[in-house]
Amino acid sequence: MDNRTYLGTTAWMVRRDGSIFPVVQHIHGNPEDVEETLFAAEWLYERTRRRQTRKDIEAFVRMWGLQFAEETNGEELKNQIYHRMEERPYPFITRQFADKIVDIIAGWKDHGGHADETMDINGYCRQVTLDLNEEFLRVRFGGKYHTEPENRTLYFRVSSENYNWSRVIREFDDHVCSQLHSEGFIVMVDQESAEVNPVILKQKKYFLAAD
């Protein structure tokens, strides 16, 4: 592990296998906001190691894309998605991911276009949010949600259900914390994720195991 690739930022998303992804801000889905979850879905699609997560994302983005033009060809659909992106005052997906959505829909149509999902778009919006929370841990140096100049504590925010992150936390501490000159770390539940899945509030033993 090359520590230098993880410095220059104070926030990371850490996968269950210990892989570290520097971020400007932590990635969150929102079960009540499809476009916010699309932003998270794009990030997650390229970084997940779970086949089911990729399938969930593909179902989610296909349902979203088909609402624009179910019968149009790929180029027309792409233009309509681009138009939706331009209507928004903020970027919620890149053009590259918009193109990927069109490819996903085209592949689905080539295989008969049969919808065998058990959830609607809102259900998949929530599921993709849960998938992200299950596979990744949020880490920040210098503050729980915002970096404070005088704060030298590392915060690990757990959002998964029934998973012990102690090994991953110790590895992060061993490989990265020495470079940051941190004065210790705190492991806690991620409150934003608890709003999606309140069960994680009752799993204190998974936090204590990392001490």
Short mmCIF file of C-alpha atoms in Angstrom, two decimals:
data_model
loop_
_atom_site.label_atom_id
_atom_site.label_comp_id
_atom_site.label_asym_id
_atom_site.label_seq_id
_atom_site.Cartn_x
_atom_site.Cartn_y
_atom_site.Cartn_z
CA MET A 1 0.00 0.00 0.00
CA ASP A 2 1.41 3.39 -1.03
CA ASN A 3 0.44 5.85 1.71
CA ARG A 4 1.12 8.83 -0.52
CA THR A 5 -1.93 8.09 -2.64
CA TYR A 6 -4.18 8.63 0.40
CA LEU A 7 -2.80 11.97 1.57
CA GLY A 8 -3.86 15.36 0.28
CA THR A 9 -7.41 14.78 1.49
CA THR A 10 -9.15 14.38 4.83
CA ALA A 11 -12.04 12.13 3.75
CA TRP A 12 -12.11 8.56 2.49
CA MET A 13 -14.55 5.82 1.58
CA VAL A 14 -13.13 2.45 2.67
CA ARG A 15 -14.39 -0.83 1.19
CA ARG A 16 -14.80 -4.03 3.18
CA ASP A 17 -11.65 -5.48 1.64
CA GLY A 18 -9.64 -2.53 2.97
CA SER A 19 -9.36 -0.63 -0.32
CA ILE A 20 -9.22 3.13 0.29
CA PHE A 21 -10.85 5.72 -1.97
CA PRO A 22 -10.05 9.41 -1.32
CA VAL A 23 -13.07 11.69 -1.78
CA VAL A 24 -13.75 15.41 -1.57
CA GLN A 25 -16.91 14.62 0.39
CA HIS A 26 -18.43 11.36 1.56
CA ILE A 27 -20.74 9.55 -0.84
CA HIS A 28 -24.33 9.09 0.30
CA GLY A 29 -27.48 7.86 -1.37
CA ASN A 30 -30.89 9.21 -0.46
CA PRO A 31 -33.96 6.92 -0.64
CA GLU A 32 -36.14 9.99 -1.13
CA ASP A 33 -34.05 11.65 -3.85
CA VAL A 34 -33.47 9.71 -7.05
CA GLU A 35 -30.93 12.12 -8.52
CA GLU A 36 -28.84 12.22 -5.35
CA THR A 37 -28.78 8.42 -5.42
CA LEU A 38 -27.85 8.45 -9.11
CA PHE A 39 -24.76 10.45 -8.14
CA ALA A 40 -23.89 7.79 -5.56
CA ALA A 41 -24.76 4.99 -7.99
CA GLU A 42 -22.25 6.23 -10.55
CA TRP A 43 -19.49 6.27 -7.94
CA LEU A 44 -20.49 2.86 -6.58
CA TYR A 45 -20.89 1.13 -9.95
CA GLU A 46 -17.16 1.42 -10.70
CA ARG A 47 -16.02 0.51 -7.19
CA THR A 48 -18.25 -2.24 -5.88
CA ARG A 49 -17.02 -5.83 -5.81
CA ARG A 50 -20.53 -7.23 -5.51
CA ARG A 51 -22.37 -8.58 -8.52
CA GLN A 52 -25.76 -8.02 -6.88
CA THR A 53 -24.95 -4.37 -6.24
CA ARG A 54 -24.16 -3.86 -9.91
CA LYS A 55 -27.45 -5.55 -10.81
CA ASP A 56 -29.33 -3.29 -8.39
CA ILE A 57 -27.70 -0.21 -9.93
CA GLU A 58 -28.45 -1.39 -13.45
CA ALA A 59 -32.13 -1.93 -12.60
CA PHE A 60 -32.27 1.47 -10.89
CA VAL A 61 -30.69 3.46 -13.73
CA ARG A 62 -32.67 1.56 -16.38
CA MET A 63 -35.95 2.48 -14.69
CA TRP A 64 -34.82 6.06 -14.46
CA GLY A 65 -33.67 6.24 -18.09
CA LEU A 66 -36.78 4.59 -19.52
CA GLN A 67 -39.05 7.26 -18.07
CA PHE A 68 -37.74 9.70 -20.68
CA ALA A 69 -38.35 7.74 -23.84
CA GLU A 70 -39.17 4.05 -23.63
CA GLU A 71 -39.54 3.61 -27.39
CA THR A 72 -36.79 5.88 -28.70
CA ASN A 73 -33.48 4.70 -30.08
CA GLY A 74 -30.25 5.02 -28.18
CA GLU A 75 -29.18 8.36 -29.61
CA GLU A 76 -32.52 10.02 -28.91
CA LEU A 77 -32.56 8.64 -25.38
CA LYS A 78 -29.03 9.87 -24.79
CA ASN A 79 -29.99 13.37 -25.91
CA GLN A 80 -33.00 13.41 -23.62
CA ILE A 81 -30.87 12.37 -20.65
CA TYR A 82 -28.33 15.07 -21.56
CA HIS A 83 -31.18 17.58 -21.66
CA ARG A 84 -32.30 16.56 -18.16
CA MET A 85 -28.74 16.99 -16.93
CA GLU A 86 -28.55 20.48 -18.45
CA GLU A 87 -31.81 21.46 -16.78
CA ARG A 88 -30.32 20.94 -13.34
CA PRO A 89 -28.18 23.63 -11.69
CA TYR A 90 -25.91 20.89 -10.29
CA PRO A 91 -24.20 17.84 -11.83
CA PHE A 92 -25.74 14.58 -10.62
CA ILE A 93 -24.17 12.24 -13.19
CA THR A 94 -21.44 12.60 -15.79
CA ARG A 95 -21.97 12.27 -19.53
CA GLN A 96 -19.93 9.08 -19.41
CA PHE A 97 -22.39 7.53 -16.97
CA ALA A 98 -25.32 8.83 -19.02
CA ASP A 99 -23.85 6.93 -21.97
CA LYS A 100 -23.48 3.87 -19.74
CA ILE A 101 -27.16 4.07 -18.79
CA VAL A 102 -28.10 4.10 -22.48
CA ASP A 103 -25.89 1.04 -23.04
CA ILE A 104 -27.52 -0.76 -20.09
CA ILE A 105 -30.98 -0.07 -21.54
CA ALA A 106 -29.88 -1.18 -25.02
CA GLY A 107 -28.48 -4.43 -23.64
CA TRP A 108 -31.67 -5.03 -21.68
CA LYS A 109 -33.77 -4.52 -24.83
CA ASP A 110 -31.49 -6.83 -26.85
CA HIS A 111 -32.25 -9.56 -24.31
CA GLY A 112 -35.99 -9.16 -24.69
CA GLY A 113 -36.68 -6.25 -22.37
CA HIS A 114 -38.31 -8.40 -19.70
CA ALA A 115 -38.73 -6.69 -16.35
CA ASP A 116 -38.28 -9.26 -13.57
CA GLU A 117 -37.58 -6.79 -10.75
CA THR A 118 -39.55 -7.01 -7.54
CA MET A 119 -39.26 -3.27 -6.74
CA ASP A 120 -40.14 0.02 -8.39
CA ILE A 121 -37.64 2.85 -8.90
CA ASN A 122 -38.16 4.11 -5.35
CA GLY A 123 -37.44 0.65 -3.99
CA TYR A 124 -34.21 0.45 -5.98
CA CYS A 125 -33.30 3.98 -4.92
CA ARG A 126 -33.38 2.76 -1.32
CA GLN A 127 -31.65 -0.53 -2.16
CA VAL A 128 -28.71 1.17 -3.87
CA THR A 129 -28.35 3.40 -0.82
CA LEU A 130 -28.27 0.31 1.41
CA ASP A 131 -25.79 -1.43 -0.90
CA LEU A 132 -23.41 1.52 -0.60
CA ASN A 133 -23.78 1.63 3.17
CA GLU A 134 -23.16 -2.10 3.53
CA GLU A 135 -19.96 -2.21 1.50
CA PHE A 136 -18.25 1.03 2.53
CA LEU A 137 -17.06 2.74 5.70
CA ARG A 138 -16.78 6.55 5.87
CA VAL A 139 -13.59 7.97 7.37
CA ARG A 140 -12.64 11.58 8.08
CA PHE A 141 -9.61 13.17 9.71
CA GLY A 142 -10.20 16.23 11.87
CA GLY A 143 -13.94 16.08 12.43
CA LYS A 144 -17.00 13.88 12.25
CA TYR A 145 -18.60 15.68 9.30
CA HIS A 146 -16.32 18.66 8.63
CA THR A 147 -12.56 19.00 8.99
CA GLU A 148 -11.50 21.32 11.80
CA PRO A 149 -7.90 22.67 11.76
CA GLU A 150 -7.14 21.90 15.41
CA ASN A 151 -8.80 18.48 15.46
CA ARG A 152 -6.34 15.61 14.98
CA THR A 153 -8.75 12.75 15.63
CA LEU A 154 -9.75 10.23 12.98
CA TYR A 155 -13.47 9.37 12.77
CA PHE A 156 -14.76 6.06 11.41
CA ARG A 157 -18.50 6.15 10.67
CA VAL A 158 -20.06 2.69 10.34
CA SER A 159 -23.20 2.29 8.22
CA SER A 160 -23.43 -1.47 7.68
CA GLU A 161 -25.47 -4.13 9.44
CA ASN A 162 -23.85 -7.09 11.23
CA TYR A 163 -20.31 -6.56 9.99
CA ASN A 164 -17.20 -6.17 12.15
CA TRP A 165 -14.90 -3.52 10.66
CA SER A 166 -12.16 -3.92 13.27
CA ARG A 167 -9.59 -5.46 10.88
CA VAL A 168 -10.13 -2.78 8.25
CA ILE A 169 -9.94 -0.02 10.85
CA ARG A 170 -6.69 -1.38 12.30
CA GLU A 171 -5.16 -1.64 8.82
CA PHE A 172 -6.15 1.93 8.02
CA ASP A 173 -4.70 3.02 11.37
CA ASP A 174 -1.43 1.15 10.68
CA HIS A 175 -0.92 2.35 7.11
CA VAL A 176 -2.39 5.84 7.02
CA CYS A 177 -2.73 7.31 10.51
CA SER A 178 1.01 7.55 11.08
CA GLN A 179 1.25 9.78 8.01
CA LEU A 180 -1.51 12.02 9.36
CA HIS A 181 0.02 12.32 12.86
CA SER A 182 -3.40 11.64 14.34
CA GLU A 183 -3.95 11.60 18.08
CA GLY A 184 -6.37 8.67 18.09
CA PHE A 185 -9.58 7.53 16.48
CA ILE A 186 -13.26 7.20 17.27
CA VAL A 187 -15.60 4.57 15.81
CA MET A 188 -19.28 5.49 15.67
CA VAL A 189 -22.50 4.86 13.84
CA ASP A 190 -23.14 6.99 10.76
CA GLN A 191 -26.27 8.92 11.71
CA GLU A 192 -27.30 9.69 8.12
CA SER A 193 -27.23 5.98 7.31
CA ALA A 194 -29.16 5.15 10.46
CA GLU A 195 -32.06 7.16 9.07
CA VAL A 196 -32.22 4.61 6.23
CA ASN A 197 -31.58 1.55 8.39
CA PRO A 198 -32.18 2.20 12.13
CA VAL A 199 -31.03 -1.34 13.00
CA ILE A 200 -27.40 -0.21 12.89
CA LEU A 201 -27.97 1.93 15.98
CA LYS A 202 -28.20 -1.27 18.07
CA GLN A 203 -24.88 -2.79 17.00
CA LYS A 204 -22.50 -1.34 19.56
CA LYS A 205 -20.55 -4.57 19.84
CA TYR A 206 -19.25 -4.05 16.29
CA PHE A 207 -17.84 -0.69 17.29
CA LEU A 208 -16.35 -1.83 20.58
CA ALA A 209 -14.58 -4.67 18.80
CA ALA A 210 -12.45 -2.13 16.98
CA ASP A 211 -11.05 -0.53 20.16
#
